[in-house]
mmCIF file of C-alpha atoms in Angstrom:
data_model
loop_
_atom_site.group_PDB
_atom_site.id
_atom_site.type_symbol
_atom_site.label_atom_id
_atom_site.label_comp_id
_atom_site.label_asym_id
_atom_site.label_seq_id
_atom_site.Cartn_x
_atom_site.Cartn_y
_atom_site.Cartn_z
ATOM 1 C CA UNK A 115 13.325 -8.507 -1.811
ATOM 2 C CA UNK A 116 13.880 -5.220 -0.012
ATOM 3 C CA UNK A 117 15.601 -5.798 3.231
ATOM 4 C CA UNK A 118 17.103 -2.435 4.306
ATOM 5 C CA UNK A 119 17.099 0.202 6.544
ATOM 6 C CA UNK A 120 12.831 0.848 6.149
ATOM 7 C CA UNK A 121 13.957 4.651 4.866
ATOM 8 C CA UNK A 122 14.937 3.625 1.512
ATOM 9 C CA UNK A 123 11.940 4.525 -0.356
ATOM 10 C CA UNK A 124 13.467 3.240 -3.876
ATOM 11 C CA UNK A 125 13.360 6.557 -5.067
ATOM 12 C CA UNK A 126 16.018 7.753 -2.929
ATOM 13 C CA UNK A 127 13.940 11.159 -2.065
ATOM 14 C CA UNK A 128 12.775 10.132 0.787
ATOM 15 C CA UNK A 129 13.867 10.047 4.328
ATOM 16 C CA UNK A 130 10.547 11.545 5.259
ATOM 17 C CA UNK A 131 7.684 8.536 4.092
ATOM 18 C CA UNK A 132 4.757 10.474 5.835
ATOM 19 C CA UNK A 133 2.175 7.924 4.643
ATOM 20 C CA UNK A 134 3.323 5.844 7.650
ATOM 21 C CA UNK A 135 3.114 2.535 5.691
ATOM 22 C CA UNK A 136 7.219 1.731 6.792
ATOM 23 C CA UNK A 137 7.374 -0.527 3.190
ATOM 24 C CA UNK A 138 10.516 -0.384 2.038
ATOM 25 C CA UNK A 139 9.741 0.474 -1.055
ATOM 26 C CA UNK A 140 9.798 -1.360 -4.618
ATOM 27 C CA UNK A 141 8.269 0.563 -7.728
ATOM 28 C CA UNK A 142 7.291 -3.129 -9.345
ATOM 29 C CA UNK A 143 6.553 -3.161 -13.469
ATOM 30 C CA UNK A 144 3.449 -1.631 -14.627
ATOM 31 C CA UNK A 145 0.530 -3.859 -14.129
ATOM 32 C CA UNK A 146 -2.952 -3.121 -12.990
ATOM 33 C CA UNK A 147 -3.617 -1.909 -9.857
ATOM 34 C CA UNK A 148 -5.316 -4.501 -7.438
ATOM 35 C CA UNK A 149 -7.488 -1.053 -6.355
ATOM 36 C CA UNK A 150 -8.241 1.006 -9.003
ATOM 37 C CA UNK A 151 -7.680 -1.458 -11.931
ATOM 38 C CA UNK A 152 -5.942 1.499 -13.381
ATOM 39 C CA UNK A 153 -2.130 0.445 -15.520
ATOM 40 C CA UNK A 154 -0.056 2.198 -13.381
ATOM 41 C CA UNK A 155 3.683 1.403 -11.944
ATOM 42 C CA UNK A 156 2.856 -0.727 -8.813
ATOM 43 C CA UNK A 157 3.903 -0.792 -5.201
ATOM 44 C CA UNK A 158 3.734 -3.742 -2.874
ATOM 45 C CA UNK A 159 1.110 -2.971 0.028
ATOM 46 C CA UNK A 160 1.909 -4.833 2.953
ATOM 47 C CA UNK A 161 -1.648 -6.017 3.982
ATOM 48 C CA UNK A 162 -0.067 -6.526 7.615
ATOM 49 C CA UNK A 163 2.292 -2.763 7.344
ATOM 50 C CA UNK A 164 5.540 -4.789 8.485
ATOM 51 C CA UNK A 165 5.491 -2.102 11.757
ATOM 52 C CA UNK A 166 2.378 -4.214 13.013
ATOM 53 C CA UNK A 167 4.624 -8.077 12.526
ATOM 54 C CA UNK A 168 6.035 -7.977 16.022
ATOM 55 C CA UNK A 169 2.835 -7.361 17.867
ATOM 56 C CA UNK A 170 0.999 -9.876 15.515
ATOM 57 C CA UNK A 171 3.418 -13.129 16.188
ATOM 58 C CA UNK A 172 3.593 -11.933 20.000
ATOM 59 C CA UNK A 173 -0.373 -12.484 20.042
ATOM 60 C CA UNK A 174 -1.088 -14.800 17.464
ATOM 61 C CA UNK A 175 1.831 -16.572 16.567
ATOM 62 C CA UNK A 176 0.117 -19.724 15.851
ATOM 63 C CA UNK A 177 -1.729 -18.183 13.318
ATOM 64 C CA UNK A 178 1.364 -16.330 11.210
ATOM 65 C CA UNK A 179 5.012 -17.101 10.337
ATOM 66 C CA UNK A 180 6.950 -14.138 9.820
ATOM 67 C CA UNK A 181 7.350 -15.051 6.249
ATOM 68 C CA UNK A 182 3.535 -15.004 5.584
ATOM 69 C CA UNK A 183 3.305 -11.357 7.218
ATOM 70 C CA UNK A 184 6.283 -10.471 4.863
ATOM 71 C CA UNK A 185 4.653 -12.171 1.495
ATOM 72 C CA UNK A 186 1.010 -11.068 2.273
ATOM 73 C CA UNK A 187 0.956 -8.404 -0.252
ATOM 74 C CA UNK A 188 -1.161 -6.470 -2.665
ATOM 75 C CA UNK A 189 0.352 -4.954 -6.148
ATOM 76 C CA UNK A 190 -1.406 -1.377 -5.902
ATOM 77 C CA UNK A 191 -0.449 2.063 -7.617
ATOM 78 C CA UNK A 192 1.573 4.405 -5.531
ATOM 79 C CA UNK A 193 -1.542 6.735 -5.773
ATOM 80 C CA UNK A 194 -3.525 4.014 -3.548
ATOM 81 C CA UNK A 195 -1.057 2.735 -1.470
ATOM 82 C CA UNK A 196 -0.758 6.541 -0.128
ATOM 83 C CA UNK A 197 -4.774 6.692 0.064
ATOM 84 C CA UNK A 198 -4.854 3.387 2.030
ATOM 85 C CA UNK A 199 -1.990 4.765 4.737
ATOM 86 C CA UNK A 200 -3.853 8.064 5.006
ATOM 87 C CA UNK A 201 -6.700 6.331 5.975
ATOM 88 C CA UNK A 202 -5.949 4.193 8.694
ATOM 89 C CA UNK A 203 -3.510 3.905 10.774
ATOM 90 C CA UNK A 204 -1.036 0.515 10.956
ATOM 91 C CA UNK A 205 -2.862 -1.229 13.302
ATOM 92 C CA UNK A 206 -5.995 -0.778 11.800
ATOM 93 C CA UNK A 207 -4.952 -1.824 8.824
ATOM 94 C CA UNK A 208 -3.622 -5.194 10.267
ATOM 95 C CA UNK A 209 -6.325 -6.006 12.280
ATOM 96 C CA UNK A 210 -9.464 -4.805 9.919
ATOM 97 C CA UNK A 211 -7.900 -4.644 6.363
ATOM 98 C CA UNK A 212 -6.339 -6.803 5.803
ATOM 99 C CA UNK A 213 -6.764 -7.952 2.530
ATOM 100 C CA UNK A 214 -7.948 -5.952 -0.926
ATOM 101 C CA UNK A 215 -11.625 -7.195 -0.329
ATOM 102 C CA UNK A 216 -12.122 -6.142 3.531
ATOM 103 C CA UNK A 217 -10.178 -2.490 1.734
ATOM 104 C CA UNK A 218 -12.997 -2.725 -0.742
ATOM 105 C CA UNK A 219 -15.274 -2.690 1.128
ATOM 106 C CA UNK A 220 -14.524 0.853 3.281
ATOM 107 C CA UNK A 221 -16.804 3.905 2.437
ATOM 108 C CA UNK A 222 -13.589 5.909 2.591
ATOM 109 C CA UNK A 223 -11.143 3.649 0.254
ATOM 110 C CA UNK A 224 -14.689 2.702 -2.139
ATOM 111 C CA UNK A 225 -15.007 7.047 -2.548
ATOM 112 C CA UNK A 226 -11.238 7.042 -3.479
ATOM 113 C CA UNK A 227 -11.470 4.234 -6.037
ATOM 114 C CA UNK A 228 -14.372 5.527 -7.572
ATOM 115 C CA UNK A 229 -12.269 8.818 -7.702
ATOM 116 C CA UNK A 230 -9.141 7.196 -8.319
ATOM 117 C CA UNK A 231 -10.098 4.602 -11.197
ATOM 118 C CA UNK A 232 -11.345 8.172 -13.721
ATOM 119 C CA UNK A 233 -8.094 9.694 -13.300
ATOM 120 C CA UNK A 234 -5.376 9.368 -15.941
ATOM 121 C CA UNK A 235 -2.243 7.078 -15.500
ATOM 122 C CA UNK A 236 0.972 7.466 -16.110
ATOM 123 C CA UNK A 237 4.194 5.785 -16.420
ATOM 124 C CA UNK A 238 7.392 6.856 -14.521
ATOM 125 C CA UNK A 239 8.974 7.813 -17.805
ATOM 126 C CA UNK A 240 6.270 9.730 -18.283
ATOM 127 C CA UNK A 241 6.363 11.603 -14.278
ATOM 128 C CA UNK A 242 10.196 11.836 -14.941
ATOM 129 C CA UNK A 243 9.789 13.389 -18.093
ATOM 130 C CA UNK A 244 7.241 16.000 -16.833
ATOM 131 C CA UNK A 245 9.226 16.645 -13.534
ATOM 132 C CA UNK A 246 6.186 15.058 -11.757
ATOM 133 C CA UNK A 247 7.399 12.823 -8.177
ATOM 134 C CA UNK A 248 4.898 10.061 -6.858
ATOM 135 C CA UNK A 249 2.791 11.699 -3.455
ATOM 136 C CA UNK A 250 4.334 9.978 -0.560
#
C-alpha cells in the first residue's frame, strides 16, 4: 500500500495530478476495468477520494473506520478514473458516488462508458513503446 507524500503519482511525472482525485497512485496488473469492462492497466479509485476521510469520520464516525475509507476501492482504467474526477468534485463523489453502481448510474459517467468501452486498450508497454503518457 501507497502511503506517501499524495504527489507521487507512480509514474513519477507528476507533481501536478489535475484530476483532483489526491490517490496516491498504483498502476495495478491489467485486469478489466470495473467501468468500462475494457483490459486495461488498472488504478485504484478511492470511492471515498482519501481528501474527503477527515470530514467523513468527524460526521459519521460511527459509520466508518479509517481503514474502510482507505480499502473502499474500485479497480478502474486510468482513462475512467480521470473521467470520474472530472466529473465531480471530492465531496460529491463521497457523499453521492460512492460505489461503481451509484457511478453507473450518472448520465455523465453512463455517456463516457458507452464512449469509453468502443475505444481500443492498451498496455503500458504498449503507451511506453509509442511515447504515449496516461491523461492525468
Amino acid at each position: 500500500g501507497g502511503g506517501g507524500s499524495g504527489s507521487d503519482g507512480g509514474g513519477g511525472d507528476d507533481g501536478d495530478n489535475h484530476d483532483g482525485d489526491g490517490d496516491d497512485e498504483q498502476l495495478l496488473a491489467p485486469g478489466e476495468c470495473e467501468m468500462c469492462a475494457r483490459v486495461m492497466p488498472l488504478t485504484r479509485h478511492h470511492l471515498r477520494p482519501k481528501a474527503t476521510h477527515a470530514r467523513l469520520l468527524k460526521r459519521h464516525g460511527s459509520q466508518f473506520t479509517r481503514q474502510f475509507l482507505l480499502s473502499d476501492c474500485a479497480d478502474i482504467c486510468r482513462p475512467c478514473h480521470s473521467a470520474v474526477h472530472r466529473a465531480y468534485d471530492n465531496d460529491t463523489l463521497a457523499d453521492e458516488y460512492h460505489s461503481v453502481e451509484l457511478l453507473l448510474q450518472s448520465d455523465t459517467i453512463q455517456r463516457w462508458v458507452k464512449y469509453a468501452s468502443k475505444q481500443r486498450t492498451y498496455t503500458k508497454a504498449d503507451s511506453m513503446a509509442k511515447g504515449v503518457h496516461y491523461a492525468r
